[in-house]
Amino acid sequence: MVVASPNSIQTEKIVSINLPTIDLSKERATVAKLIVKASEEYGFFNVINHRIPQHIIDNMEEAGFDFFAKPASQKAKLASNYDSVRLGYGCKNIGFNGDVGEVEYLLLNGSASHISKISTTISNDPSNFRYRVVSAYRDAVEELACEILELMAEGLGVPNTSIFTTFINHPDSDSLLRFNHYPPLPPSLAFGDHSDPQIITLLRSNPVSGLQISLQHGLWIPVLPDPKAFSVNVGDLLQVMTNGRFVSVRHRAVTNSEKARMSIAYFGAPPLNACIVAPPEMVTPERPSLLFRAFTWAEYKKATYSLRLGDTRIDLFRN
Ligand code: GA4
Ligand code: GA4
């Protein structure tokens, strides 16, 4: 009898589907509709012609690779001065509840003010070059996230089109930036199945495959890395704020046996005290009542961190 190890990945459940790629240079109303459709159907899409300059992306990737190439002791030391337990460098340790994976990461607070604060305490780079690299990337990706969120509001027909963006471009937003580095290893699970708790995630990776998204439970679709694209996924809070119209997509990462993969994720989140609730326009004849009760991001985050990586925390907030 063959007993699957907890880390084995079941290849028979992997299906190939062309996931939506949305060209942001096309006519605005059309783009808005396509984004809404992809967010309803998959909770996931790629965007091209995003106008983020290539050098901003390249410099950020180089910063990440330089960091992960340092000796383990140095990595731990460099990133150990963060003022929060979760932020900084970690290896194989995904969650507080024993969730592990074949991944090492550097998790940074993604708010502009915080990056400048950290740079004066942990930076080992007197010219502040990395600080500028990280901030330029952060600014660019946040702007892109805001553009996408505005298009979503337009496509949904919400009159206040800054309803989602005001959360993530707020000075106290709890957004995060995360570098994930997956060393080449025989096929196994590198980052377990989960959804992102925040509003929206924008992800970049070097041209090595590994990301998979889930449609129905147990069916996995590989995302082909596209150097021209950013991948966008709907987070739990956006599912709540669209009254369940958009789906917070479950995803995971598997190892690649030949090449190292590095992804950089921006998680757009509201301030901790922000109240999360669907606007009245999201209550429609198809969705006549609010599916989720109002809660603060602090409340939601607390629930997230008290559970295991793959647990569905959104259900705790259903009406
Ligand atoms: C998944 C998405 C982001 O990487 C992350 C992760 C977070 C963490 O690493 O601190 C979590 C995970 C993520 C969801 C469940 C909890 C929290 C690890 C974990 C077991 C930074 C996030 O915001 O949620
Ligand atoms: C980014 C990744 C690594 O290059 C680094 C950088 C560090 C530095 O001192 O150069 C930081 C940057 C990096 C994250 C936020 C802070 C610290 C510059 C900066 C603005 C070495 C690291 O550990 O974090």
PDB file of N, CA, C and O in Angstrom, residues 38-66:
ATOM      1  N   ALA A  38     -13.860  38.066 -13.801  1.00  0.00           N
ATOM      2  CA  ALA A  38     -12.783  37.181 -13.319  1.00  0.00           C
ATOM      3  C   ALA A  38     -12.826  37.052 -11.799  1.00  0.00           C
ATOM      4  O   ALA A  38     -12.555  35.978 -11.248  1.00  0.00           O
ATOM      5  N   SER A  39     -13.166  38.141 -11.116  1.00  0.00           N
ATOM      6  CA  SER A  39     -13.195  38.106  -9.648  1.00  0.00           C
ATOM      7  C   SER A  39     -14.359  37.265  -9.129  1.00  0.00           C
ATOM      8  O   SER A  39     -14.276  36.679  -8.056  1.00  0.00           O
ATOM      9  N   GLU A  40     -15.443  37.215  -9.933  1.00  0.00           N
ATOM     10  CA  GLU A  40     -16.583  36.379  -9.544  1.00  0.00           C
ATOM     11  C   GLU A  40     -16.312  34.911  -9.833  1.00  0.00           C
ATOM     12  O   GLU A  40     -16.625  34.028  -9.044  1.00  0.00           O
ATOM     13  N   GLU A  41     -15.737  34.684 -11.014  1.00  0.00           N
ATOM     14  CA  GLU A  41     -15.552  33.307 -11.459  1.00  0.00           C
ATOM     15  C   GLU A  41     -14.390  32.596 -10.761  1.00  0.00           C
ATOM     16  O   GLU A  41     -14.496  31.447 -10.378  1.00  0.00           O
ATOM     17  N   TYR A  42     -13.258  33.301 -10.678  1.00  0.00           N
ATOM     18  CA  TYR A  42     -12.036  32.677 -10.153  1.00  0.00           C
ATOM     19  C   TYR A  42     -11.498  33.330  -8.879  1.00  0.00           C
ATOM     20  O   TYR A  42     -10.722  32.718  -8.159  1.00  0.00           O
ATOM     21  N   GLY A  43     -11.805  34.606  -8.691  1.00  0.00           N
ATOM     22  CA  GLY A  43     -11.134  35.359  -7.620  1.00  0.00           C
ATOM     23  C   GLY A  43      -9.676  35.571  -7.964  1.00  0.00           C
ATOM     24  O   GLY A  43      -8.849  35.889  -7.095  1.00  0.00           O
ATOM     25  N   PHE A  44      -9.362  35.431  -9.245  1.00  0.00           N
ATOM     26  CA  PHE A  44      -7.965  35.483  -9.684  1.00  0.00           C
ATOM     27  C   PHE A  44      -7.881  35.931 -11.136  1.00  0.00           C
ATOM     28  O   PHE A  44      -8.697  35.511 -11.960  1.00  0.00           O
ATOM     29  N   PHE A  45      -6.893  36.766 -11.462  1.00  0.00           N
ATOM     30  CA  PHE A  45      -6.616  37.118 -12.862  1.00  0.00           C
ATOM     31  C   PHE A  45      -5.220  37.712 -12.959  1.00  0.00           C
ATOM     32  O   PHE A  45      -4.624  38.095 -11.953  1.00  0.00           O
ATOM     33  N   ASN A  46      -4.705  37.741 -14.178  1.00  0.00           N
ATOM     34  CA  ASN A  46      -3.421  38.404 -14.422  1.00  0.00           C
ATOM     35  C   ASN A  46      -3.704  39.743 -15.069  1.00  0.00           C
ATOM     36  O   ASN A  46      -4.656  39.869 -15.842  1.00  0.00           O
ATOM     37  N   VAL A  47      -2.855  40.729 -14.793  1.00  0.00           N
ATOM     38  CA  VAL A  47      -2.975  41.998 -15.518  1.00  0.00           C
ATOM     39  C   VAL A  47      -1.697  42.252 -16.301  1.00  0.00           C
ATOM     40  O   VAL A  47      -0.591  42.015 -15.801  1.00  0.00           O
ATOM     41  N   ILE A  48      -1.865  42.715 -17.536  1.00  0.00           N
ATOM     42  CA  ILE A  48      -0.716  43.145 -18.342  1.00  0.00           C
ATOM     43  C   ILE A  48      -0.905  44.614 -18.735  1.00  0.00           C
ATOM     44  O   ILE A  48      -1.998  45.156 -18.561  1.00  0.00           O
ATOM     45  N   ASN A  49       0.159  45.208 -19.258  1.00  0.00           N
ATOM     46  CA  ASN A  49       0.175  46.663 -19.520  1.00  0.00           C
ATOM     47  C   ASN A  49      -0.193  47.435 -18.263  1.00  0.00           C
ATOM     48  O   ASN A  49      -1.009  48.350 -18.273  1.00  0.00           O
ATOM     49  N   HIS A  50       0.467  47.046 -17.173  1.00  0.00           N
ATOM     50  CA  HIS A  50       0.173  47.644 -15.866  1.00  0.00           C
ATOM     51  C   HIS A  50       0.954  48.935 -15.635  1.00  0.00           C
ATOM     52  O   HIS A  50       0.726  49.619 -14.648  1.00  0.00           O
ATOM     53  N   ARG A  51       1.909  49.253 -16.505  1.00  0.00           N
ATOM     54  CA  ARG A  51       2.670  50.503 -16.453  1.00  0.00           C
ATOM     55  C   ARG A  51       3.626  50.624 -15.255  1.00  0.00           C
ATOM     56  O   ARG A  51       4.121  51.717 -14.971  1.00  0.00           O
ATOM     57  N   ILE A  52       3.909  49.533 -14.562  1.00  0.00           N
ATOM     58  CA  ILE A  52       4.963  49.626 -13.542  1.00  0.00           C
ATOM     59  C   ILE A  52       6.291  49.454 -14.268  1.00  0.00           C
ATOM     60  O   ILE A  52       6.502  48.448 -14.953  1.00  0.00           O
ATOM     61  N   PRO A  53       7.192  50.440 -14.149  1.00  0.00           N
ATOM     62  CA  PRO A  53       8.454  50.351 -14.894  1.00  0.00           C
ATOM     63  C   PRO A  53       9.246  49.080 -14.539  1.00  0.00           C
ATOM     64  O   PRO A  53       9.326  48.697 -13.369  1.00  0.00           O
ATOM     65  N   GLN A  54       9.805  48.458 -15.560  1.00  0.00           N
ATOM     66  CA  GLN A  54      10.529  47.199 -15.383  1.00  0.00           C
ATOM     67  C   GLN A  54      11.684  47.328 -14.377  1.00  0.00           C
ATOM     68  O   GLN A  54      11.933  46.419 -13.604  1.00  0.00           O
ATOM     69  N   HIS A  55      12.360  48.480 -14.368  1.00  0.00           N
ATOM     70  CA  HIS A  55      13.521  48.575 -13.466  1.00  0.00           C
ATOM     71  C   HIS A  55      13.092  48.526 -12.003  1.00  0.00           C
ATOM     72  O   HIS A  55      13.827  48.043 -11.148  1.00  0.00           O
ATOM     73  N   ILE A  56      11.887  48.987 -11.708  1.00  0.00           N
ATOM     74  CA  ILE A  56      11.393  48.944 -10.318  1.00  0.00           C
ATOM     75  C   ILE A  56      11.209  47.486  -9.873  1.00  0.00           C
ATOM     76  O   ILE A  56      11.571  47.091  -8.765  1.00  0.00           O
ATOM     77  N   ILE A  57      10.700  46.679 -10.808  1.00  0.00           N
ATOM     78  CA  ILE A  57      10.496  45.251 -10.524  1.00  0.00           C
ATOM     79  C   ILE A  57      11.844  44.530 -10.442  1.00  0.00           C
ATOM     80  O   ILE A  57      12.101  43.770  -9.504  1.00  0.00           O
ATOM     81  N   ASP A  58      12.711  44.802 -11.411  1.00  0.00           N
ATOM     82  CA  ASP A  58      14.018  44.124 -11.438  1.00  0.00           C
ATOM     83  C   ASP A  58      14.830  44.422 -10.182  1.00  0.00           C
ATOM     84  O   ASP A  58      15.434  43.526  -9.589  1.00  0.00           O
ATOM     85  N   ASN A  59      14.848  45.686  -9.770  1.00  0.00           N
ATOM     86  CA  ASN A  59      15.613  46.052  -8.569  1.00  0.00           C
ATOM     87  C   ASN A  59      15.066  45.351  -7.330  1.00  0.00           C
ATOM     88  O   ASN A  59      15.823  44.924  -6.457  1.00  0.00           O
ATOM     89  N   MET A  60      13.759  45.239  -7.263  1.00  0.00           N
ATOM     90  CA  MET A  60      13.134  44.607  -6.108  1.00  0.00           C
ATOM     91  C   MET A  60      13.476  43.111  -6.085  1.00  0.00           C
ATOM     92  O   MET A  60      13.793  42.551  -5.036  1.00  0.00           O
ATOM     93  N   GLU A  61      13.441  42.498  -7.268  1.00  0.00           N
ATOM     94  CA  GLU A  61      13.781  41.073  -7.345  1.00  0.00           C
ATOM     95  C   GLU A  61      15.233  40.839  -6.956  1.00  0.00           C
ATOM     96  O   GLU A  61      15.548  39.885  -6.245  1.00  0.00           O
ATOM     97  N   GLU A  62      16.076  41.741  -7.395  1.00  0.00           N
ATOM     98  CA  GLU A  62      17.488  41.609  -7.057  1.00  0.00           C
ATOM     99  C   GLU A  62      17.689  41.741  -5.541  1.00  0.00           C
ATOM    100  O   GLU A  62      18.464  40.993  -4.942  1.00  0.00           O
ATOM    101  N   ALA A  63      16.967  42.688  -4.926  1.00  0.00           N
ATOM    102  CA  ALA A  63      17.069  42.867  -3.469  1.00  0.00           C
ATOM    103  C   ALA A  63      16.687  41.567  -2.763  1.00  0.00           C
ATOM    104  O   ALA A  63      17.334  41.144  -1.807  1.00  0.00           O
ATOM    105  N   GLY A  64      15.638  40.930  -3.269  1.00  0.00           N
ATOM    106  CA  GLY A  64      15.177  39.679  -2.665  1.00  0.00           C
ATOM    107  C   GLY A  64      16.209  38.566  -2.829  1.00  0.00           C
ATOM    108  O   GLY A  64      16.569  37.902  -1.859  1.00  0.00           O
ATOM    109  N   PHE A  65      16.683  38.387  -4.047  1.00  0.00           N
ATOM    110  CA  PHE A  65      17.670  37.319  -4.280  1.00  0.00           C
ATOM    111  C   PHE A  65      18.947  37.564  -3.471  1.00  0.00           C
ATOM    112  O   PHE A  65      19.523  36.642  -2.924  1.00  0.00           O
ATOM    113  N   ASP A  66      19.391  38.828  -3.411  1.00  0.00           N
ATOM    114  CA  ASP A  66      20.588  39.150  -2.609  1.00  0.00           C
ATOM    115  C   ASP A  66      20.371  38.768  -1.157  1.00  0.00           C
ATOM    116  O   ASP A  66      21.244  38.233  -0.499  1.00  0.00           O
TER     117      ASP A  66
END
